[in-house]
Short mmCIF file of C-alpha atoms in Angstrom, two decimals:
data_model
loop_
_atom_site.label_atom_id
_atom_site.label_comp_id
_atom_site.label_asym_id
_atom_site.label_seq_id
_atom_site.Cartn_x
_atom_site.Cartn_y
_atom_site.Cartn_z
CA MET Z 1 -7.50 18.66 16.86
CA LYS Z 2 -11.52 17.97 15.43
CA ILE Z 3 -12.13 15.89 12.21
CA TYR Z 4 -15.45 16.31 10.47
CA PHE Z 5 -17.22 12.80 9.44
CA SER Z 6 -19.34 14.25 6.18
CA ASN Z 7 -22.34 12.70 3.94
CA ASN Z 8 -19.84 12.66 1.41
CA ASP Z 9 -16.15 11.40 2.73
CA MET Z 10 -15.38 9.16 0.05
CA LEU Z 11 -12.28 9.83 -1.97
CA MET Z 12 -13.67 11.19 -5.22
CA ASN Z 13 -14.26 14.29 -2.41
CA PHE Z 14 -11.87 13.21 0.32
CA ASN Z 15 -9.65 16.76 -0.38
CA HIS Z 16 -13.53 18.44 1.11
CA PHE Z 17 -12.70 15.99 4.26
CA LEU Z 18 -9.08 16.93 4.74
CA SER Z 19 -9.80 20.45 4.43
CA GLN Z 20 -11.43 20.46 7.29
CA VAL Z 21 -9.30 18.35 9.79
CA ASP Z 22 -7.88 21.13 12.53
CA PHE Z 23 -4.30 19.85 13.62
CA LYS Z 24 -4.50 22.27 16.23
CA ASP Z 25 -4.37 21.41 19.76
CA ASN Z 26 -3.12 18.28 20.18
CA LYS Z 27 -4.09 16.90 23.58
CA GLU Z 28 -7.69 16.32 22.87
CA LEU Z 29 -9.35 15.17 19.54
CA GLU Z 30 -13.14 15.77 19.32
CA ILE Z 31 -15.07 13.70 16.25
CA ILE Z 32 -18.26 16.11 15.07
CA THR Z 33 -20.69 13.57 12.30
CA ALA Z 34 -22.71 15.32 10.12
CA ASN Z 35 -26.83 15.37 11.28
CA ASN Z 36 -28.55 12.48 10.59
CA TRP Z 37 -26.60 11.42 7.40
CA ILE Z 38 -22.17 10.24 7.48
CA SER Z 39 -21.03 8.14 4.17
CA VAL Z 40 -17.13 7.67 5.56
CA HIS Z 41 -14.08 6.77 3.89
CA PRO Z 42 -11.90 4.19 5.45
CA ALA Z 43 -8.61 6.69 5.20
CA ALA Z 44 -10.81 9.29 7.19
CA LEU Z 45 -12.02 6.31 9.64
CA VAL Z 46 -8.09 5.59 9.82
CA LEU Z 47 -6.31 8.88 10.36
CA ALA Z 48 -8.94 9.22 13.13
CA ALA Z 49 -7.87 6.44 14.88
CA ALA Z 50 -4.41 7.25 14.44
CA LEU Z 51 -4.92 10.89 16.14
CA ALA Z 52 -7.07 9.04 18.62
CA LYS Z 53 -4.45 6.84 19.54
CA LYS Z 54 -1.82 9.87 19.82
CA VAL Z 55 -3.96 12.27 22.17
CA GLY Z 56 -5.60 8.87 24.41
CA LYS Z 57 -8.72 7.43 24.20
CA ASN Z 58 -9.59 9.45 27.25
CA HIS Z 59 -9.18 12.56 25.26
CA THR Z 60 -11.36 12.04 22.19
CA ILE Z 61 -14.93 12.19 22.07
CA ILE Z 62 -17.54 10.89 19.19
CA ASP Z 63 -20.58 13.37 19.62
CA ASN Z 64 -23.32 11.27 17.86
CA SER Z 65 -25.22 12.80 16.12
CA ALA Z 66 -24.96 10.93 12.79
CA GLY Z 67 -28.18 8.65 13.78
CA GLU Z 68 -28.85 5.67 12.47
CA SER Z 69 -25.67 5.62 9.92
CA GLY Z 70 -23.16 6.45 13.35
CA LEU Z 71 -23.65 2.52 13.53
CA TYR Z 72 -21.14 2.52 10.68
CA LEU Z 73 -18.42 4.06 12.90
CA ASP Z 74 -19.19 2.00 15.36
CA ARG Z 75 -18.57 -1.77 13.64
CA MET Z 76 -15.86 -0.32 12.15
CA GLY Z 77 -14.50 0.06 15.62
CA LEU Z 78 -13.86 3.73 16.22
CA TYR Z 79 -15.79 3.92 19.17
CA ASP Z 80 -13.42 1.52 20.97
CA TYR Z 81 -10.35 4.63 20.47
CA SER Z 82 -12.83 7.08 22.14
CA LYS Z 83 -14.30 7.69 25.46
CA THR Z 84 -17.30 8.11 24.43
CA GLU Z 85 -19.65 5.41 24.87
CA SER Z 86 -21.46 3.88 21.16
CA PRO Z 87 -25.70 4.78 21.71
CA TYR Z 88 -25.58 1.64 18.77
CA LYS Z 89 -27.18 -1.72 19.93
CA TYR Z 90 -26.77 -4.47 17.97
CA ASN Z 91 -25.84 -8.50 17.23
CA GLN Z 92 -22.22 -8.43 17.02
CA HIS Z 93 -22.02 -11.90 15.31
CA ASP Z 94 -24.67 -10.71 12.57
CA GLU Z 95 -22.00 -9.98 10.31
CA SER Z 96 -24.23 -8.50 6.76
CA GLY Z 97 -21.68 -6.15 6.03
CA ARG Z 98 -18.10 -6.74 4.45
CA PHE Z 99 -15.57 -4.43 6.21
CA ILE Z 100 -12.40 -4.78 8.49
CA PRO Z 101 -12.61 -2.67 11.09
CA ILE Z 102 -9.96 -0.28 12.65
CA ARG Z 103 -6.85 -2.96 13.06
CA GLN Z 104 -3.34 -1.04 14.99
CA ILE Z 105 0.12 -3.00 13.12
CA LEU Z 106 2.97 -2.81 15.38
CA THR Z 107 5.01 -5.44 13.88
CA GLN Z 108 6.15 -7.68 11.08
CA SER Z 109 4.39 -10.47 12.76
CA ASP Z 110 0.95 -8.41 13.67
CA GLN Z 111 0.83 -8.12 9.72
CA SER Z 112 1.13 -11.58 8.49
CA ARG Z 113 -2.02 -12.60 10.94
CA PHE Z 114 -3.72 -9.76 10.07
CA VAL Z 115 -3.50 -10.19 5.76
CA THR Z 116 -4.48 -13.97 6.86
CA ASP Z 117 -6.99 -12.83 8.72
CA ILE Z 118 -9.17 -10.46 6.98
CA ILE Z 119 -10.09 -12.72 4.02
CA PRO Z 120 -12.69 -14.41 5.83
CA LEU Z 121 -14.05 -11.35 7.11
CA LEU Z 122 -14.74 -10.19 3.76
CA HIS Z 123 -16.69 -13.25 1.89
CA LEU Z 124 -14.23 -12.50 -1.62
CA ASP Z 125 -13.09 -15.57 -3.81
CA PRO Z 126 -9.38 -16.21 -3.70
CA GLU Z 127 -8.67 -14.48 -6.62
CA LYS Z 128 -10.13 -11.30 -5.44
CA SER Z 129 -8.44 -11.38 -2.17
CA GLN Z 130 -4.75 -11.90 -3.87
CA MET Z 131 -5.14 -8.24 -4.38
CA ILE Z 132 -6.52 -7.07 -0.90
CA ARG Z 133 -3.69 -8.57 0.54
CA TYR Z 134 -1.21 -7.59 -1.78
CA VAL Z 135 -2.14 -3.85 -0.88
CA ILE Z 136 -1.87 -4.68 2.74
CA GLY Z 137 0.26 -6.11 3.06
CA GLU Z 138 2.26 -3.31 0.66
CA LEU Z 139 1.08 -0.20 2.53
CA VAL Z 140 1.62 -1.36 6.16
CA ARG Z 141 4.83 -2.68 5.46
CA ASN Z 142 5.73 0.94 4.33
CA VAL Z 143 4.70 2.08 7.42
CA LEU Z 144 6.29 -0.14 9.58
CA GLU Z 145 9.65 0.55 7.49
CA HIS Z 146 10.06 3.91 6.79
CA SER Z 147 7.50 5.83 8.66
CA MET Z 148 9.47 5.47 12.67
CA SER Z 149 6.03 5.56 14.66
CA ASN Z 150 5.81 4.60 17.62
CA ASP Z 151 1.88 3.28 16.71
CA GLY Z 152 2.58 1.84 14.07
CA ALA Z 153 -0.06 1.71 11.02
CA PHE Z 154 -3.43 1.63 11.20
CA VAL Z 155 -5.83 -0.25 8.82
CA ALA Z 156 -9.73 -0.20 8.02
CA ALA Z 157 -11.87 -1.89 4.49
CA GLN Z 158 -14.78 -1.78 3.06
CA TYR Z 159 -16.34 -3.64 0.35
CA ARG Z 160 -19.20 -2.39 -1.40
CA PRO Z 161 -21.13 -5.33 -3.42
CA LYS Z 162 -23.23 -2.67 -4.64
CA THR Z 163 -20.45 -0.88 -7.00
CA ASN Z 164 -17.64 -3.56 -6.31
CA VAL Z 165 -14.97 -1.28 -4.93
CA LEU Z 166 -12.86 -2.07 -2.47
CA SER Z 167 -11.64 0.81 -0.59
CA PHE Z 168 -8.42 0.69 2.20
CA GLY Z 169 -7.11 3.62 4.52
CA VAL Z 170 -4.10 3.17 5.37
CA CYS Z 171 -2.35 5.75 8.51
CA ASP Z 172 0.46 6.13 10.35
CA THR Z 173 1.69 9.23 12.39
CA GLY Z 174 5.23 8.98 12.10
CA ILE Z 175 7.66 10.93 10.43
CA GLY Z 176 5.64 11.72 6.85
CA ILE Z 177 6.81 10.93 3.18
CA ARG Z 178 9.32 14.19 2.72
CA LYS Z 179 11.24 13.26 5.70
CA SER Z 180 11.36 9.45 5.36
CA LEU Z 181 12.92 10.46 1.67
CA GLU Z 182 15.19 13.30 2.70
CA LYS Z 183 18.32 11.23 3.24
CA PHE Z 184 18.80 10.44 -0.09
CA HIS Z 185 15.98 12.52 -2.31
CA PHE Z 186 15.66 16.11 -2.52
CA SER Z 187 12.09 17.30 -2.61
CA GLU Z 188 11.26 20.93 -2.14
CA ASP Z 189 8.22 20.55 -0.53
CA ASN Z 190 5.42 18.06 0.42
CA LEU Z 191 4.01 17.98 -2.59
CA SER Z 192 7.09 17.18 -4.80
CA ALA Z 193 8.01 14.49 -1.74
CA ILE Z 194 4.51 12.82 -2.61
CA ARG Z 195 5.00 12.84 -6.23
CA LEU Z 196 8.77 11.23 -5.64
CA ALA Z 197 7.48 8.58 -3.58
CA LEU Z 198 5.16 7.66 -6.41
CA MET Z 199 7.58 7.38 -9.13
CA PRO Z 200 9.10 3.96 -9.61
CA GLY Z 201 12.09 3.13 -7.98
CA ILE Z 202 12.43 6.02 -5.49
CA SER Z 203 13.08 4.64 -1.77
CA GLY Z 204 13.58 6.15 0.88
CA THR Z 205 15.91 3.97 2.04
CA THR Z 206 18.99 4.43 -1.43
CA ALA Z 207 19.50 7.37 -3.83
CA GLY Z 208 18.99 6.94 -7.46
CA LEU Z 209 18.40 3.26 -8.87
CA ASN Z 210 20.83 1.55 -6.79
CA PHE Z 211 18.40 -0.27 -5.09
CA THR Z 212 18.94 -2.35 -1.53
CA GLU Z 213 19.03 -5.89 -0.78
CA ASP Z 214 15.70 -4.67 1.14
CA ASN Z 215 14.31 -1.95 -0.98
CA GLY Z 216 12.70 -2.19 -4.76
CA GLY Z 217 11.19 1.72 -4.49
CA ALA Z 218 8.04 -0.20 -5.92
CA GLY Z 219 5.43 -0.43 -3.30
CA LEU Z 220 3.41 2.84 -3.79
CA PHE Z 221 4.07 2.73 -7.66
CA ILE Z 222 2.03 -0.54 -8.33
CA VAL Z 223 -0.76 0.21 -5.71
CA LYS Z 224 -1.46 3.48 -7.43
CA ASN Z 225 -1.25 1.67 -10.46
CA LEU Z 226 -3.75 -1.18 -9.44
CA SER Z 227 -6.13 1.41 -8.58
CA LYS Z 228 -5.54 3.07 -12.06
CA MET Z 229 -5.93 -0.15 -13.79
CA THR Z 230 -9.35 -0.80 -12.20
CA ARG Z 231 -10.24 2.48 -12.90
CA ASN Z 232 -10.67 3.64 -9.56
CA TYR Z 233 -9.37 6.68 -7.07
CA PHE Z 234 -5.71 6.68 -4.94
CA ILE Z 235 -4.90 9.32 -2.41
CA LEU Z 236 -1.83 10.26 -0.47
CA TYR Z 237 -1.81 12.44 2.21
CA SER Z 238 1.61 13.32 4.13
CA GLY Z 239 2.51 17.15 5.68
CA ASP Z 240 0.05 19.35 4.30
CA ALA Z 241 -0.27 18.27 0.34
CA ALA Z 242 -2.33 15.16 -1.05
CA TYR Z 243 -2.15 13.70 -4.50
CA LYS Z 244 -5.26 11.92 -5.87
CA LEU Z 245 -5.29 9.68 -8.65
CA LEU Z 246 -8.59 10.37 -10.82
CA LYS Z 247 -11.26 7.70 -12.36
CA TYR Z 248 -9.60 6.60 -15.63
CA ASP Z 249 -12.33 7.25 -18.17
CA LYS Z 250 -14.36 4.31 -18.74
CA ARG Z 251 -15.01 4.93 -21.73
CA ILE Z 252 -11.09 3.92 -23.05
CA LYS Z 253 -11.26 0.84 -24.18
CA GLY Z 254 -8.36 -1.98 -22.92
CA LEU Z 255 -6.12 -1.24 -20.34
CA PRO Z 256 -4.74 2.47 -19.40
CA LYS Z 257 -1.40 2.74 -19.99
CA ILE Z 258 1.83 2.66 -16.77
CA LYS Z 259 3.34 6.23 -16.28
CA SER Z 260 6.27 7.14 -14.75
CA ASP Z 261 5.13 10.57 -13.53
CA PRO Z 262 2.17 10.58 -11.45
CA LEU Z 263 1.40 14.43 -12.79
CA GLU Z 264 1.05 12.78 -16.20
CA ASP Z 265 -1.87 10.87 -14.82
CA LYS Z 266 -5.32 12.57 -14.41
CA HIS Z 267 -5.06 13.66 -11.07
CA SER Z 268 -5.17 16.53 -9.09
CA ALA Z 269 -3.35 17.82 -6.58
CA TYR Z 270 -3.44 19.87 -3.58
CA SER Z 271 -0.48 21.42 -1.36
CA ASP Z 272 -2.21 23.91 0.83
CA LEU Z 273 -4.37 21.56 3.46
CA PRO Z 274 -4.02 21.25 6.98
CA LYS Z 275 -0.51 19.88 8.47
CA PHE Z 276 -0.81 16.42 8.80
CA ASP Z 277 2.74 14.68 10.76
CA GLY Z 278 2.33 11.66 9.21
CA THR Z 279 1.09 9.77 6.31
CA LEU Z 280 -2.82 8.82 5.37
CA VAL Z 281 -3.18 6.39 2.61
CA GLY Z 282 -6.82 5.45 0.82
CA VAL Z 283 -6.79 2.93 -2.13
CA ASP Z 284 -10.24 2.41 -4.12
CA ILE Z 285 -9.21 -1.03 -6.58
CA ALA Z 286 -12.42 -2.48 -8.56
CA LEU Z 287 -12.56 -6.07 -8.57
CA ASP Z 288 -14.25 -6.71 -11.33
CA ASP Z 289 -13.91 -9.84 -13.32
CA THR Z 290 -13.11 -8.60 -16.33
CA GLU Z 291 -9.29 -7.94 -15.76
CA THR Z 292 -7.41 -10.46 -13.30
CA PHE Z 293 -5.26 -9.79 -11.02
CA ASN Z 294 -2.06 -11.82 -13.12
CA THR Z 295 -3.38 -9.05 -16.08
CA ILE Z 296 -3.46 -6.19 -14.28
CA MET Z 297 0.01 -7.27 -12.20
CA GLU Z 298 1.55 -7.62 -16.07
CA VAL Z 299 1.06 -4.75 -17.24
CA ILE Z 300 2.61 -2.83 -15.00
CA LYS Z 301 5.66 -5.03 -15.28
CA VAL Z 302 6.45 -3.88 -19.07
CA GLY Z 303 5.35 -0.40 -17.79
CA TYR Z 304 7.48 -0.93 -14.64
CA SER Z 305 10.51 -1.51 -16.43
CA LYS Z 306 10.26 1.21 -19.37
CA SER Z 307 9.66 3.40 -16.21
CA ILE Z 308 13.33 3.01 -15.03
CA ARG Z 309 14.86 2.66 -18.57
CA GLU Z 310 13.52 6.01 -18.85
CA ARG Z 311 14.69 7.60 -15.56
CA LYS Z 312 17.93 5.84 -17.25
CA GLU Z 313 18.15 7.37 -20.18
CA ARG Z 314 17.13 10.37 -18.20
CA LYS Z 315 19.56 10.23 -15.94
CA TYR Z 316 22.54 9.73 -18.86
CA LYS Z 317 21.17 12.72 -20.41
CA GLU Z 318 21.97 14.67 -17.57
CA ILE Z 319 25.47 13.93 -17.10
CA LYS Z 320 27.82 16.09 -18.11
CA PHE Z 321 31.81 16.56 -18.72
CA VAL Z 322 33.93 19.35 -19.03
CA MET G 1 21.40 -28.93 -5.30
CA LYS G 2 19.35 -26.80 -2.63
CA LYS G 3 15.71 -26.77 -1.99
CA ILE G 4 13.66 -24.49 -0.30
CA LYS G 5 9.63 -24.86 0.12
CA ILE G 6 8.49 -21.79 0.14
CA LYS G 7 5.28 -22.07 1.59
CA GLU G 8 6.27 -24.70 4.43
CA ILE G 9 8.87 -21.06 5.73
CA ALA G 10 6.66 -18.29 4.13
CA GLY G 11 3.42 -19.45 3.93
CA GLU G 12 0.93 -19.39 1.51
CA PHE G 13 0.91 -15.91 0.96
CA CYS G 14 4.31 -14.60 1.54
CA GLU G 15 4.74 -10.92 2.52
CA ASN G 16 6.88 -11.28 5.29
CA LYS G 17 10.17 -9.48 4.44
CA ASP G 18 11.82 -10.47 7.68
CA ILE G 19 11.09 -14.26 6.47
CA ALA G 20 12.58 -12.74 2.63
CA LYS G 21 15.23 -12.12 4.48
CA LYS G 22 15.69 -15.35 6.00
CA ILE G 23 15.81 -16.74 2.59
CA ARG G 24 18.21 -14.49 1.23
CA GLU G 25 20.91 -14.68 4.20
CA GLU G 26 20.52 -18.77 4.92
CA TYR G 27 19.65 -20.04 1.92
CA ILE G 28 20.66 -17.71 -1.21
CA LEU G 29 23.61 -16.17 -0.98
CA PRO G 30 25.80 -19.13 0.64
CA SER G 31 24.75 -20.88 -2.07
CA LEU G 32 25.26 -18.55 -4.86
CA ALA G 33 28.59 -17.88 -3.71
CA ALA G 34 29.13 -21.82 -3.79
CA ASN G 35 28.58 -22.08 -6.67
CA GLU G 36 25.36 -24.24 -5.81
CA GLN G 37 22.78 -25.19 -7.69
CA VAL G 38 19.20 -23.32 -5.51
CA GLU G 39 15.29 -24.59 -5.98
CA LEU G 40 13.07 -22.51 -4.82
CA ASP G 41 9.60 -24.35 -5.17
CA PHE G 42 6.09 -22.55 -4.72
CA GLU G 43 3.85 -25.42 -4.51
CA GLY G 44 0.97 -24.23 -2.44
CA VAL G 45 2.18 -20.57 -2.36
CA THR G 46 -0.89 -18.25 -3.96
CA GLY G 47 0.41 -15.10 -3.73
CA VAL G 48 3.28 -12.73 -2.72
CA THR G 49 4.01 -8.93 -2.61
CA GLN G 50 6.17 -7.22 -4.77
CA SER G 51 8.48 -6.60 -1.97
CA PHE G 52 9.11 -10.24 -0.33
CA ILE G 53 10.76 -10.79 -3.81
CA HIS G 54 12.98 -7.59 -4.10
CA ALA G 55 13.83 -9.31 -0.23
CA VAL G 56 14.69 -12.88 -1.49
CA ILE G 57 16.23 -12.16 -4.94
CA ALA G 58 17.50 -8.83 -5.37
CA GLU G 59 20.38 -8.91 -3.58
CA ALA G 60 21.42 -12.42 -5.38
CA ILE G 61 20.86 -10.77 -8.89
CA ARG G 62 23.38 -7.62 -7.92
CA GLN G 63 25.90 -10.11 -5.55
CA PHE G 64 25.67 -12.54 -8.78
CA PRO G 65 24.73 -11.27 -12.20
CA ASN G 66 26.47 -13.86 -14.38
CA THR G 67 25.36 -16.40 -12.38
CA PHE G 68 22.19 -15.91 -10.78
CA TYR G 69 19.74 -17.09 -13.72
CA GLU G 70 22.03 -20.53 -13.95
CA LEU G 71 22.10 -21.50 -10.79
CA VAL G 72 18.86 -20.30 -9.06
CA ILE G 73 15.73 -22.14 -10.30
CA PHE G 74 11.66 -21.65 -9.35
CA LYS G 75 9.43 -24.84 -9.55
CA ASN G 76 5.64 -24.44 -9.63
CA CYS G 77 5.02 -21.05 -9.30
CA PRO G 78 1.45 -20.09 -10.45
CA ASP G 79 1.24 -17.13 -13.08
CA LEU G 80 0.63 -14.25 -10.40
CA VAL G 81 3.86 -15.40 -8.97
CA LYS G 82 5.89 -15.73 -12.01
CA THR G 83 4.68 -12.03 -13.23
CA ILE G 84 6.13 -10.69 -9.68
CA ILE G 85 9.36 -12.33 -9.80
CA GLU G 86 9.59 -11.17 -13.22
CA ILE G 87 9.46 -7.40 -12.72
CA VAL G 88 12.21 -7.59 -9.66
CA SER G 89 14.38 -9.79 -12.40
CA GLU G 90 13.66 -6.95 -15.18
CA TYR G 91 14.09 -3.97 -13.19
CA MET G 92 17.02 -5.35 -11.59
CA GLN G 93 19.24 -5.75 -14.74
CA GLU G 94 17.64 -2.64 -16.07
CA SER G 95 19.12 -0.77 -12.91
CA ALA G 96 22.33 -2.94 -13.15
#
């Protein structure tokens, strides 16, 4: 397998990054970097780490041609998954960056520890840290409950003070979204499955709106809408398909409206990407001071109830008596 | 009345669904079955995930739709926690 890190692998261009991944030959992984400069989203890093774990450290190499920018790969912990030695020397304790290196999470207890440990690493105030804990808590729980992956979840995050944006990546090499839904929800292809997974009230553990005691089908819907409400990108990749939420226009005043169907949001959809047996989520969230997390959740609350009502009404309309 | 200090069981940020299940199975459902009041005290809790709250209260709302709202009391909830509890409460009622 091959992964190419370029000088623009942020979510805006993530489809390009994904289209370059080569999943053939699943016995080894080569991580190739652009010459002299790379700019990589944590979602790209966790995909690389998850694949590296799959093939094993001794079968993973990094080509070391990224120049000084390759130091980022070291600080994010990618070299720990590779037999290639890092060429970078730096003081491990000099944490000027605000990032959470790649972490593998195998159990609910690991997750709880991680959610507690991450806050000091990012040096953020308590209000901002709530959103981070929320997003990681929900995305990792999804992996542990639904992915059936033996390797659990791979997580990494990066805070960029200049843009005030927090970027997350969560990846697993499990059964993928389509398979995790198929027991209760038919989807004709991977993109349809991704669409379903992003709709409110859809869970792989139950049909219709009959929520189980443990699942409400709201996790991905809320996380996607946190990106939307803070006018940022969100991407979900599984199988040969990906859905990318595009930035909500900053010129439109007020908080964005919540839509039940992700295809009604401004988005790009892809259904011809290299086939990935697993699930990758990339999230960008702006930590502006203008709207508190609670204000955003209030809007999501109203939108969620409305969406469920709409789905129920739609369901009623479908019933026919003969 | 049964009183449950959530922070003591689930910590300051509540996301662990195994613990949520324990709260549901050991405290909430038995109390409601006995027609007994339950107080969930969120003092010191700064945040919760929707899936945690769902695992704590959704089944109780489904099994006891008539008495849940009279017998279960939520105390000392910060605004964010209130909002997330309301999200779960509303969609459980919408889906009934």
